[in-house]
Steps between C-alpha positions, in 0.01 A plus 500: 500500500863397610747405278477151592126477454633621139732287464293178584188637282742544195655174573156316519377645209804393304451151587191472280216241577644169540415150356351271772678183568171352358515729173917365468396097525202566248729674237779240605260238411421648181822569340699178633323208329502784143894544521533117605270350193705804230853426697434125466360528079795706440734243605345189348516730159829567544609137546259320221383806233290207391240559813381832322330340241184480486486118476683483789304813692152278425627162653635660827170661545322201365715295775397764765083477484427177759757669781319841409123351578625299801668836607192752399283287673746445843552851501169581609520287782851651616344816437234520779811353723455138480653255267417180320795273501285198295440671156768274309381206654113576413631565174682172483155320578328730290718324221417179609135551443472688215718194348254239687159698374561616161407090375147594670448841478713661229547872497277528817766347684670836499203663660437238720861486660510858528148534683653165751879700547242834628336276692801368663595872544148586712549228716869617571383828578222426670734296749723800566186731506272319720774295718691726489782320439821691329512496136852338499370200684227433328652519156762271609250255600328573177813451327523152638134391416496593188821380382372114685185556289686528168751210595184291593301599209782471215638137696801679544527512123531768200167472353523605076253646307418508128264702269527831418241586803769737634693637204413850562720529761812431312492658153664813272284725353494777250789571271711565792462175670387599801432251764119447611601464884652860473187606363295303758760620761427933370125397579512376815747777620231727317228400734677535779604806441156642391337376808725620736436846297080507497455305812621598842656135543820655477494727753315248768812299448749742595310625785472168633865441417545830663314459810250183559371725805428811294364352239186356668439844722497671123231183400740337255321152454859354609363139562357475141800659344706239623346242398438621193908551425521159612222394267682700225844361584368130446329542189825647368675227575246260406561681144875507488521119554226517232774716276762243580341179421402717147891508485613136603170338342537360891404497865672382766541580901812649504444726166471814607701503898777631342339829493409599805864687612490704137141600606550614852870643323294702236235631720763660768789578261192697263487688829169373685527518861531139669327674797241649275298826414768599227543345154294406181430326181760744311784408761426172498508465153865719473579212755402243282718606231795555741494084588453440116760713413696369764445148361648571186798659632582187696459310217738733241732502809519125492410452855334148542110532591541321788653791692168721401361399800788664709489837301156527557539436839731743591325781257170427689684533862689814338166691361313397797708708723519777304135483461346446823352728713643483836250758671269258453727226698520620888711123508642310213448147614 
C-alpha cells in the first residue's frame, strides 16, 4: 500500500461515522423547543419570583388546556402533512351549541357537540380525501362555514348559560387546589399518548407525512387515516369550545378564533414538521407550554395583548423555517 493510500485510510477512519443531515434536524428539533420553553421559564422567574409558586404554576397551566386540545387534536392533521386551519372556529360554534343545548339536553350536550364537531371533521376529510382537494383549502372553506353557522345560530349574539351542568370543567381540587381542566387536560394527553404507543396509528401518520406514495405501496390504510385525524381534530375542538364555555358560563361565534395562530404556533415551535412525518403529542405539548409561557411573559413585560398577535406571527414564520423540510419541497411556491 502507498503512503497515500495510508494516509487517506487513516484520515477516513479518523473522521468517524457522521450524523446525517436528517439525524442533525431531528436532534435540532428536539433540543430547540427544550432550551426555548427552560430559557423562556428562567426569565419570567427572574423578572416576577412570584410565577414559581405553585398558585401561580397551576393557573398558567390551567390557562393553557383549551389551546393544548385544539393543538393535540390539529397536530394530527399537520402530522400526516395536511393542516386544518378551522379548529378555532369549530370550537367557537362548538360554544355556541353547547350554550344553545344544555336548556334541552343537559350534560348530554357535551357529548352531543363533540360527536357533531367529529362529524364536521369526517366530512372535511373526506373532501380532501375523496376530491382531493388540498387540506389548506378545504379547511379554509371550513373555517368560513362554520364560523357563518355559529353567527347564524347564536343571532350574532353571546348566548349565557346557567346551572352548574358544566362545573367540572372549572374547579380546584385536593388540598393543593389543583385545577380540574389540568386534570382533564393530563387525560386527554394520556390517551393520546397511549394510543400512539399500542396502536400503529402513530407510525401510519408519519409515513404518510413522510411519503403519501410509500405509504400505500407498504398498505398503510392512508385514506382512512386521514380522515380519521381529521375526525379526531374536530372532536377536539368541539371539546375545547366545550372547556371554554365551562370557563365564560358562555358561547358565542367569535369565542374561541383567537386561538388558531397559538395552535398552529405551538404545534411547529414544539417541533412538528409543517410538512409532516416528524413530530408528536410530547412536542406538541412542550409547544403548548412555550405559547403559555410566552403569554405570561408578555404580560409581566407589560406589553399590551393586542400585539400577541404579531409575536405569534413572527415566532410561527421563525419556527416554520427552521422546521421545514425542504427535501421534501423541489419548489417553494
Amino acid at each position: 500500500m502507498s503512503v497515500s493510500d495510508k494516509t487517506g485510510t487513516f484520515a477516513r477512519m479518523g473522521e468517524g461515522p457522521r450524523m446525517s443531515a436528517s439525524a442533525r434536524r431531528q436532534l435540532f428539533l428536539t433540543i430547540m423547543p427544550i432550551a426555548v420553553l427552560v430559557g423562556l421559564v428562567a426569565a419570567i422567574s427572574i423578572a416576577n419570583p412570584n410565577f414559581q409558586r405553585p398558585t401561580s404554576l397551576w393557573t398558567a397551566l390551567d390557562s393553557a388546556v383549551p389551546l393544548m386540545i385544539l393543538a393535540a387534536g390539529a397536530m394530527l392533521v399537520i402530522l400526516c402533512g395536511g393542516i386544518d386551519l378551522s379548529v378555532a372556529a369549530l370550537a367557537s360554534l362548538a360554544s355556541v351549541l353547547v350554550a344553545l343545548w344544555i336548556p334541552v339536553l343537559d350534560g348530554w350536550a357535551v357529548i352531543a357537540v363533540v360527536l357533531v364537531c367529529a362529524l364536521a371533521g369526517v366530512i372535511q376529510g373526506g373532501i380532501h380525501v375523496i376530491a382531493q382537494v388540498p387540506s389548506f383549502l378545504v379547511t379554509l372553506g371550513g373555517l368560513a362555514v362554520w364560523s357563518g353557522i355559529a353567527l347564524v345560530a347564536s343571532g350574532a349574539a353571546t348566548i349565557g348559560v346557567t346551572g352548574t351542568t358544566l362545573d367540572w370543567t372549572f374547579t380546584r381540587l385536593g388540598d393543593w387546589n389543583i385545577p380540574s381542566a389540568v386534570i382533564i387536560g393530563a387525560v386527554i394527553v394520556g390517551i393520546f399518548a397511549l394510543t400512539m404507543v399500542i396502536t400503529p396509528a402513530r407510525r401510519w401518520l408519519i409515513s404518510i407525512g413522510s411519503s403519501e406514495s410509500s405509504a400505500i405501496l407498504a398498505g398503510v390504510p392512508v385514506a382512512q387515516t386521514k380522515i380519521a385525524a381529521f375526525a379526531i381534530s374536530g372532536a377536539c375542538a368541539g371539546f375545547a369550545g366545550v372547556m371554554l364555555v365551562g370557563r365564560t358560563y358562555s358561547g358565542s361565534p367569535g369565542l374561541a378564533d383567537s386561538l388558531l395562530l397559538p395552535v398552529v404556533a405551538a404545534i411547529v415551535v414544539g417541533g412538528t414538521a409543517i410538512t409532516g412525518g416528524f413530530g408528536g403529542i410530547g412536542r406538541t405539548i412542550i409547544g403548548v407550554l412555550i405559547i403559555t409561557v410566552l403569554h405570561v411573559g408578555l404580560s409581566v413585560a407589560g406589553v399590551d395583548s393586542s400585539f400577541e398577535q404579531i409575536f405569534y406571527g413572527v415566532l410561527v414564520i421563525t419556527a416554520v423555517a427552521l422546521t421545514i423540510d425542504r427535501s421534501k419541497l423541489a419548489f417553494v411556491k
